[in-house]
Amino acid sequence: MKSIKIYLATGIFLLSLSSCVAPPRPPRPSHPRGAKPMPPGQAKKVFGTKSARPFAPGQRK
């Protein structure tokens, strides 16, 4: 009788853990149609760099 209670408690515990898994998120688009890309100065602020040069289209190599 004692082992049945242990198995039952273990089963309930495992079922409760399986319900905590979050579903995967859908992929986010880079930018919606018709929207302009982020300006270099704003990208610099978002990524925390000191220079906006890597984000400027004319400065890419």
Coordinates of C-alpha atoms in Angstrom, one line a residue:
M1 CA 0.0 0.0 0.0
K2 CA 2.9 2.3 0.8
S3 CA 4.6 1.8 -2.6
I4 CA 1.3 2.5 -4.4
K5 CA 1.1 5.9 -2.7
I6 CA 4.7 6.7 -3.6
Y7 CA 4.1 5.8 -7.3
L8 CA 0.9 7.8 -7.3
A9 CA 2.6 10.8 -5.8
T10 CA 5.5 10.6 -8.2
G11 CA 3.1 10.4 -11.2
I12 CA 1.2 13.4 -10.0
F13 CA 4.4 15.3 -9.5
L14 CA 5.7 14.5 -13.0
L15 CA 2.4 15.5 -14.6
S16 CA 2.4 18.8 -12.8
L17 CA 5.9 19.5 -14.1
S18 CA 5.0 18.7 -17.7
S19 CA 2.3 21.3 -17.7
C20 CA 4.9 24.1 -17.0
V21 CA 6.5 23.9 -20.4
A22 CA 5.8 27.0 -22.5
P23 CA 4.8 26.7 -26.1
P24 CA 7.3 27.9 -28.7
R25 CA 6.9 31.5 -29.9
P26 CA 6.2 32.3 -33.5
P27 CA 9.1 34.0 -35.3
R28 CA 9.1 37.8 -35.4
P29 CA 9.4 39.6 -38.7
S30 CA 12.4 41.9 -39.2
H31 CA 10.2 44.8 -40.0
P32 CA 6.6 45.0 -41.4
R33 CA 6.0 45.7 -45.1
G34 CA 6.2 49.4 -45.9
A35 CA 8.0 50.2 -42.6
K36 CA 11.4 51.7 -42.7
P37 CA 14.4 50.0 -41.1
M38 CA 15.7 51.3 -37.9
P39 CA 18.0 54.3 -38.2
P40 CA 21.7 53.8 -37.4
G41 CA 21.5 56.1 -34.3
Q42 CA 18.6 54.2 -32.9
A43 CA 20.3 50.8 -33.6
K44 CA 23.4 52.1 -31.7
K45 CA 21.2 52.8 -28.7
V46 CA 19.5 49.5 -28.8
F47 CA 22.7 47.4 -29.1
G48 CA 24.7 49.6 -26.7
T49 CA 27.6 50.4 -28.9
K50 CA 29.5 53.7 -28.9
S51 CA 29.5 54.2 -32.7
A52 CA 26.6 54.1 -35.2
R53 CA 29.1 53.4 -38.0
P54 CA 28.5 49.6 -38.2
F55 CA 24.8 50.2 -38.6
A56 CA 25.0 52.8 -41.4
P57 CA 24.3 51.4 -44.8
G58 CA 27.2 53.3 -46.5
Q59 CA 29.7 52.0 -44.0
R60 CA 29.1 48.3 -44.5
K61 CA 31.9 46.3 -46.2

